[in-house]
mmCIF file with all atom_site columns, C-alpha atoms in Angstrom:
data_model
loop_
_atom_site.group_PDB
_atom_site.id
_atom_site.type_symbol
_atom_site.label_atom_id
_atom_site.label_alt_id
_atom_site.label_comp_id
_atom_site.label_asym_id
_atom_site.label_entity_id
_atom_site.label_seq_id
_atom_site.pdbx_PDB_ins_code
_atom_site.Cartn_x
_atom_site.Cartn_y
_atom_site.Cartn_z
_atom_site.occupancy
_atom_site.B_iso_or_equiv
_atom_site.pdbx_formal_charge
_atom_site.auth_seq_id
_atom_site.auth_comp_id
_atom_site.auth_asym_id
_atom_site.auth_atom_id
_atom_site.pdbx_PDB_model_num
ATOM 1   C CA . PRO A 1 1   ? 37.769  8.764   -36.184 1.00 77.00 ? 11  PRO A CA 1
ATOM 2   C CA . PRO A 1 2   ? 34.415  8.269   -34.855 1.00 83.00 ? 12  PRO A CA 1
ATOM 3   C CA . PRO A 1 3   ? 34.102  10.468  -31.239 1.00 84.00 ? 13  PRO A CA 1
ATOM 4   C CA . PRO A 1 4   ? 34.557  8.182   -28.272 1.00 85.00 ? 14  PRO A CA 1
ATOM 5   C CA . SER A 1 5   ? 31.243  6.513   -26.824 1.00 84.00 ? 15  SER A CA 1
ATOM 6   C CA . PRO A 1 6   ? 29.447  7.967   -23.336 1.00 83.00 ? 16  PRO A CA 1
ATOM 7   C CA . PRO A 1 7   ? 30.265  5.559   -20.853 1.00 83.00 ? 17  PRO A CA 1
ATOM 8   C CA . PRO A 1 8   ? 27.108  3.342   -20.095 1.00 83.00 ? 18  PRO A CA 1
ATOM 9   C CA . PRO A 1 9   ? 24.258  4.731   -17.705 1.00 81.00 ? 19  PRO A CA 1
ATOM 10  C CA . SER A 1 10  ? 25.171  4.641   -13.557 1.00 81.00 ? 20  SER A CA 1
ATOM 11  C CA . PRO A 1 11  ? 22.569  2.079   -12.277 1.00 78.00 ? 21  PRO A CA 1
ATOM 12  C CA . PRO A 1 12  ? 19.967  3.588   -10.034 1.00 73.00 ? 22  PRO A CA 1
ATOM 13  C CA . PRO A 1 13  ? 20.406  4.421   -6.807  1.00 71.00 ? 23  PRO A CA 1
ATOM 14  C CA . SER A 1 14  ? 19.893  0.748   -4.065  1.00 73.00 ? 24  SER A CA 1
ATOM 15  C CA . TYR A 1 15  ? 17.006  1.671   -1.390  1.00 70.00 ? 25  TYR A CA 1
ATOM 16  C CA . PRO A 1 16  ? 16.207  -0.312  1.242   1.00 70.00 ? 26  PRO A CA 1
ATOM 17  C CA . SER A 1 17  ? 13.245  -2.031  1.847   1.00 76.00 ? 27  SER A CA 1
ATOM 18  C CA . THR A 1 18  ? 10.453  -2.229  4.307   1.00 77.00 ? 28  THR A CA 1
ATOM 19  C CA . LYS A 1 19  ? 7.563   -4.349  4.587   1.00 77.00 ? 29  LYS A CA 1
ATOM 20  C CA . ILE A 1 20  ? 4.191   -4.328  6.841   1.00 74.00 ? 30  ILE A CA 1
ATOM 21  C CA . TYR A 1 21  ? 2.399   -7.762  7.317   1.00 71.00 ? 31  TYR A CA 1
ATOM 22  C CA . GLY A 1 22  ? 1.037   -9.279  10.364  1.00 70.00 ? 32  GLY A CA 1
ATOM 23  C CA . ASP A 1 23  ? -2.070  -7.900  12.656  1.00 66.00 ? 33  ASP A CA 1
ATOM 24  C CA . PRO A 1 24  ? 0.535   -5.236  11.451  1.00 78.00 ? 34  PRO A CA 1
ATOM 25  C CA . HIS A 1 25  ? 4.576   -5.375  11.871  1.00 81.00 ? 35  HIS A CA 1
ATOM 26  C CA . PHE A 1 26  ? 6.412   -3.765  10.491  1.00 83.00 ? 36  PHE A CA 1
ATOM 27  C CA . THR A 1 27  ? 10.106  -3.425  9.214   1.00 84.00 ? 37  THR A CA 1
ATOM 28  C CA . GLY A 1 28  ? 12.160  -0.260  8.447   1.00 81.00 ? 38  GLY A CA 1
ATOM 29  C CA . ALA A 1 29  ? 14.563  1.116   6.116   1.00 79.00 ? 39  ALA A CA 1
ATOM 30  C CA . HIS A 1 30  ? 17.365  0.393   8.715   1.00 82.00 ? 40  HIS A CA 1
ATOM 31  C CA . GLY A 1 31  ? 16.148  -3.166  9.127   1.00 84.00 ? 41  GLY A CA 1
ATOM 32  C CA . ASP A 1 32  ? 14.074  -1.728  12.519  1.00 87.00 ? 42  ASP A CA 1
ATOM 33  C CA . ARG A 1 33  ? 11.010  -4.448  13.574  1.00 86.00 ? 43  ARG A CA 1
ATOM 34  C CA . PHE A 1 34  ? 8.410   -2.955  15.780  1.00 83.00 ? 44  PHE A CA 1
ATOM 35  C CA . SER A 1 35  ? 4.643   -3.576  15.592  1.00 81.00 ? 45  SER A CA 1
ATOM 36  C CA . PHE A 1 36  ? 2.003   -0.770  16.382  1.00 80.00 ? 46  PHE A CA 1
ATOM 37  C CA . ARG A 1 37  ? -1.940  -1.249  17.050  1.00 79.00 ? 47  ARG A CA 1
ATOM 38  C CA . GLY A 1 38  ? -3.550  2.116   15.789  1.00 77.00 ? 48  GLY A CA 1
ATOM 39  C CA . GLY A 1 39  ? -6.366  3.931   17.389  1.00 77.00 ? 49  GLY A CA 1
ATOM 40  C CA . ASN A 1 40  ? -9.661  3.147   15.984  1.00 78.00 ? 50  ASN A CA 1
ATOM 41  C CA . ARG A 1 41  ? -10.906 3.298   12.176  1.00 79.00 ? 51  ARG A CA 1
ATOM 42  C CA . THR A 1 42  ? -8.222  5.943   12.080  1.00 86.00 ? 52  THR A CA 1
ATOM 43  C CA . VAL A 1 43  ? -5.831  6.733   8.855   1.00 91.00 ? 53  VAL A CA 1
ATOM 44  C CA . TYR A 1 44  ? -2.046  6.798   9.535   1.00 90.00 ? 54  TYR A CA 1
ATOM 45  C CA . ALA A 1 45  ? 0.371   8.756   7.682   1.00 90.00 ? 55  ALA A CA 1
ATOM 46  C CA . MET A 1 46  ? 2.883   5.241   6.663   1.00 87.00 ? 56  MET A CA 1
ATOM 47  C CA . HIS A 1 47  ? 5.233   7.930   3.502   1.00 87.00 ? 57  HIS A CA 1
ATOM 48  C CA . SER A 1 48  ? 4.924   11.477  2.619   1.00 91.00 ? 58  SER A CA 1
ATOM 49  C CA . SER A 1 49  ? 7.423   13.106  0.038   1.00 91.00 ? 59  SER A CA 1
ATOM 50  C CA . ARG A 1 50  ? 6.739   16.095  -2.222  1.00 90.00 ? 60  ARG A CA 1
ATOM 51  C CA . HIS A 1 51  ? 4.964   13.713  -5.300  1.00 92.00 ? 61  HIS A CA 1
ATOM 52  C CA . LEU A 1 52  ? 4.517   10.926  -3.146  1.00 93.00 ? 62  LEU A CA 1
ATOM 53  C CA . GLN A 1 53  ? 2.391   9.760   0.055   1.00 94.00 ? 63  GLN A CA 1
ATOM 54  C CA . VAL A 1 54  ? 0.686   6.984   1.314   1.00 92.00 ? 64  VAL A CA 1
ATOM 55  C CA . ASN A 1 55  ? -1.799  6.346   3.922   1.00 93.00 ? 65  ASN A CA 1
ATOM 56  C CA . ALA A 1 56  ? -2.955  3.791   5.811   1.00 90.00 ? 66  ALA A CA 1
ATOM 57  C CA . ARG A 1 57  ? -6.547  2.846   7.847   1.00 91.00 ? 67  ARG A CA 1
ATOM 58  C CA . PHE A 1 58  ? -6.464  0.957   10.933  1.00 87.00 ? 68  PHE A CA 1
ATOM 59  C CA . VAL A 1 59  ? -9.176  -1.495  12.425  1.00 86.00 ? 69  VAL A CA 1
ATOM 60  C CA . PRO A 1 60  ? -8.974  -2.538  15.699  1.00 84.00 ? 70  PRO A CA 1
ATOM 61  C CA . GLU A 1 61  ? -9.384  -7.042  16.152  1.00 84.00 ? 71  GLU A CA 1
ATOM 62  C CA . THR A 1 62  ? -9.035  -9.144  18.306  1.00 85.00 ? 72  THR A CA 1
ATOM 63  C CA . PHE A 1 63  ? -8.387  -12.619 17.572  1.00 84.00 ? 73  PHE A CA 1
ATOM 64  C CA . VAL A 1 64  ? -6.917  -16.001 18.944  1.00 86.00 ? 74  VAL A CA 1
ATOM 65  C CA . MET A 1 65  ? -3.724  -17.545 17.834  1.00 83.00 ? 75  MET A CA 1
ATOM 66  C CA . GLY A 1 66  ? -2.422  -20.836 18.303  1.00 81.00 ? 76  GLY A CA 1
ATOM 67  C CA . GLY A 1 67  ? -3.946  -24.344 19.029  1.00 77.00 ? 77  GLY A CA 1
ATOM 68  C CA . SER A 1 68  ? -3.120  -25.967 15.864  1.00 79.00 ? 78  SER A CA 1
ATOM 69  C CA . CYS A 1 69  ? -1.397  -28.758 17.696  1.00 81.00 ? 79  CYS A CA 1
ATOM 70  C CA . LYS A 1 70  ? -0.634  -30.502 21.065  1.00 81.00 ? 80  LYS A CA 1
ATOM 71  C CA . THR A 1 71  ? 1.664   -28.143 22.009  1.00 83.00 ? 81  THR A CA 1
ATOM 72  C CA . CYS A 1 72  ? 0.527   -25.358 20.453  1.00 81.00 ? 82  CYS A CA 1
ATOM 73  C CA . LYS A 1 73  ? -1.284  -23.163 23.482  1.00 86.00 ? 83  LYS A CA 1
ATOM 74  C CA . LEU A 1 74  ? -4.867  -20.637 22.675  1.00 89.00 ? 84  LEU A CA 1
ATOM 75  C CA . LYS A 1 75  ? -3.685  -16.933 23.073  1.00 87.00 ? 85  LYS A CA 1
ATOM 76  C CA . THR A 1 76  ? -5.713  -14.037 22.657  1.00 88.00 ? 86  THR A CA 1
ATOM 77  C CA . VAL A 1 77  ? -4.204  -10.746 20.680  1.00 83.00 ? 87  VAL A CA 1
ATOM 78  C CA . HIS A 1 78  ? -5.203  -7.888  20.751  1.00 83.00 ? 88  HIS A CA 1
ATOM 79  C CA . GLY A 1 79  ? -4.003  -6.795  17.736  1.00 82.00 ? 89  GLY A CA 1
ATOM 80  C CA . SER A 1 80  ? -5.048  -3.915  14.599  1.00 83.00 ? 90  SER A CA 1
ATOM 81  C CA . PHE A 1 81  ? -4.898  -4.511  10.852  1.00 83.00 ? 91  PHE A CA 1
ATOM 82  C CA . VAL A 1 82  ? -4.391  -2.606  7.763   1.00 84.00 ? 92  VAL A CA 1
ATOM 83  C CA . LYS A 1 83  ? -7.647  -2.620  6.134   1.00 87.00 ? 93  LYS A CA 1
ATOM 84  C CA . GLU A 1 84  ? -7.839  0.119   3.489   1.00 90.00 ? 94  GLU A CA 1
ATOM 85  C CA . LEU A 1 85  ? -4.695  1.755   1.867   1.00 91.00 ? 95  LEU A CA 1
ATOM 86  C CA . TYR A 1 86  ? -5.155  4.937   0.433   1.00 93.00 ? 96  TYR A CA 1
ATOM 87  C CA . VAL A 1 87  ? -1.713  6.463   -1.958  1.00 93.00 ? 97  VAL A CA 1
ATOM 88  C CA . THR A 1 88  ? -1.819  9.766   -4.263  1.00 93.00 ? 98  THR A CA 1
ATOM 89  C CA . ALA A 1 89  ? 1.001   10.697  -6.194  1.00 92.00 ? 99  ALA A CA 1
ATOM 90  C CA . LYS A 1 90  ? 1.539   13.248  -9.133  1.00 91.00 ? 100 LYS A CA 1
ATOM 91  C CA . SER A 1 91  ? 2.941   12.063  -12.354 1.00 86.00 ? 101 SER A CA 1
ATOM 92  C CA . ALA A 1 92  ? 6.402   14.146  -14.270 1.00 85.00 ? 102 ALA A CA 1
ATOM 93  C CA . SER A 1 93  ? 3.311   15.603  -16.459 1.00 83.00 ? 103 SER A CA 1
ATOM 94  C CA . ASP A 1 94  ? 1.595   17.043  -13.369 1.00 83.00 ? 104 ASP A CA 1
ATOM 95  C CA . LEU A 1 95  ? -1.490  14.291  -13.143 1.00 84.00 ? 105 LEU A CA 1
ATOM 96  C CA . ASN A 1 96  ? -3.012  13.850  -9.722  1.00 87.00 ? 106 ASN A CA 1
ATOM 97  C CA . VAL A 1 97  ? -3.003  9.651   -9.503  1.00 87.00 ? 107 VAL A CA 1
ATOM 98  C CA . ARG A 1 98  ? -5.002  8.132   -6.447  1.00 89.00 ? 108 ARG A CA 1
ATOM 99  C CA . VAL A 1 99  ? -5.421  4.849   -5.575  1.00 89.00 ? 109 VAL A CA 1
ATOM 100 C CA . ALA A 1 100 ? -7.830  3.640   -3.306  1.00 90.00 ? 110 ALA A CA 1
ATOM 101 C CA . TYR A 1 101 ? -7.634  0.083   -2.045  1.00 88.00 ? 111 TYR A CA 1
ATOM 102 C CA . SER A 1 102 ? -9.742  -1.828  0.669   1.00 87.00 ? 112 SER A CA 1
ATOM 103 C CA . ALA A 1 103 ? -8.674  -5.396  1.890   1.00 84.00 ? 113 ALA A CA 1
ATOM 104 C CA . ASP A 1 104 ? -12.474 -6.228  2.001   1.00 83.00 ? 114 ASP A CA 1
ATOM 105 C CA . GLN A 1 105 ? -12.710 -6.292  -1.681  1.00 81.00 ? 115 GLN A CA 1
ATOM 106 C CA . PRO A 1 106 ? -8.954  -7.578  -2.770  1.00 76.00 ? 116 PRO A CA 1
ATOM 107 C CA . SER A 1 107 ? -9.203  -7.807  -5.944  1.00 76.00 ? 117 SER A CA 1
ATOM 108 C CA . ARG A 1 108 ? -10.642 -4.080  -6.448  1.00 78.00 ? 118 ARG A CA 1
ATOM 109 C CA . ALA A 1 109 ? -9.043  -0.992  -6.287  1.00 81.00 ? 119 ALA A CA 1
ATOM 110 C CA . LYS A 1 110 ? -10.304 2.524   -7.240  1.00 84.00 ? 120 LYS A CA 1
ATOM 111 C CA . LEU A 1 111 ? -7.684  4.872   -8.791  1.00 82.00 ? 121 LEU A CA 1
ATOM 112 C CA . THR A 1 112 ? -8.695  7.891   -9.758  1.00 83.00 ? 122 THR A CA 1
ATOM 113 C CA . VAL A 1 113 ? -6.927  10.731  -12.417 1.00 81.00 ? 123 VAL A CA 1
ATOM 114 C CA . THR A 1 114 ? -7.218  14.340  -12.306 1.00 82.00 ? 124 THR A CA 1
ATOM 115 C CA . ALA A 1 115 ? -5.036  17.046  -13.764 1.00 79.00 ? 125 ALA A CA 1
ATOM 116 C CA . ASP A 1 116 ? -4.005  20.506  -11.618 1.00 74.00 ? 126 ASP A CA 1
ATOM 117 C CA . HIS A 1 117 ? -6.152  23.278  -12.933 1.00 70.00 ? 127 HIS A CA 1
ATOM 118 C CA . VAL A 1 118 ? -7.992  21.499  -15.239 1.00 69.00 ? 128 VAL A CA 1
ATOM 119 C CA . ASP A 1 119 ? -12.162 20.647  -14.519 1.00 65.00 ? 129 ASP A CA 1
ATOM 120 C CA . PHE A 1 120 ? -11.060 16.926  -15.342 1.00 64.00 ? 130 PHE A CA 1
ATOM 121 C CA . GLU A 1 121 ? -11.252 13.636  -13.983 1.00 65.00 ? 131 GLU A CA 1
ATOM 122 C CA . MET A 1 122 ? -11.287 9.943   -14.888 1.00 68.00 ? 132 MET A CA 1
ATOM 123 C CA . PRO A 1 123 ? -12.425 7.372   -11.843 1.00 66.00 ? 133 PRO A CA 1
ATOM 124 C CA . THR A 1 124 ? -12.013 3.893   -13.008 1.00 74.00 ? 134 THR A CA 1
ATOM 125 C CA . GLU A 1 125 ? -11.752 0.716   -11.293 1.00 75.00 ? 135 GLU A CA 1
ATOM 126 C CA . MET A 1 126 ? -8.916  -1.574  -11.494 1.00 71.00 ? 136 MET A CA 1
ATOM 127 C CA . VAL A 1 127 ? -10.151 -5.379  -11.415 1.00 71.00 ? 137 VAL A CA 1
ATOM 128 C CA . VAL A 1 128 ? -7.141  -7.952  -10.653 1.00 66.00 ? 138 VAL A CA 1
ATOM 129 C CA . SER A 1 129 ? -7.429  -11.967 -11.549 1.00 64.00 ? 139 SER A CA 1
ATOM 130 C CA . LYS A 1 130 ? -7.088  -14.588 -8.726  1.00 62.00 ? 140 LYS A CA 1
ATOM 131 C CA . PHE A 1 131 ? -5.808  -16.508 -11.768 1.00 64.00 ? 141 PHE A CA 1
ATOM 132 C CA . LYS A 1 132 ? -3.441  -13.654 -13.202 1.00 60.00 ? 142 LYS A CA 1
ATOM 133 C CA . ARG A 1 133 ? -2.232  -11.890 -9.725  1.00 54.00 ? 143 ARG A CA 1
ATOM 134 C CA . ASP A 1 134 ? 0.401   -9.826  -12.128 1.00 53.00 ? 144 ASP A CA 1
ATOM 135 C CA . VAL A 1 135 ? -2.510  -8.503  -14.342 1.00 52.00 ? 145 VAL A CA 1
ATOM 136 C CA . ALA A 1 136 ? -4.466  -5.975  -13.514 1.00 50.00 ? 146 ALA A CA 1
ATOM 137 C CA . MET A 1 137 ? -7.528  -4.935  -15.989 1.00 53.00 ? 147 MET A CA 1
ATOM 138 C CA . PRO A 1 138 ? -8.472  -1.048  -15.227 1.00 49.00 ? 148 PRO A CA 1
ATOM 139 C CA . ARG A 1 139 ? -11.928 -0.945  -16.177 1.00 49.00 ? 149 ARG A CA 1
ATOM 140 C CA . VAL A 1 140 ? -13.759 2.832   -17.003 1.00 43.00 ? 150 VAL A CA 1
#
């Protein structure tokens, strides 16, 4: 008789999700919620691990909310926004991938790939179509 089939692979582990929204409000991995007003044009480390770093630049902004209905009062908010995001990742083949995203150019991201101990750099720009939002076409 043929040997028994190996068992199916285990599903990948389920990790808690996190998110940043608004001016910015955070939901942490354990469901904790908080708001953060970053310093003036300061870059903060949002995530740092061995092969992945995510940094964000916060820009303060004062804006008015409300007033859209008869009972909605106007409210001045002294908040901040994440205006730029920087991601650096190291691939399994030792490539360093850097992505820089600016909210001022929401359909574009700068992408750079380098290799350790190799004099090589591949800069490119990713352009995201507003009509096909899940499609990103790199341009070299």
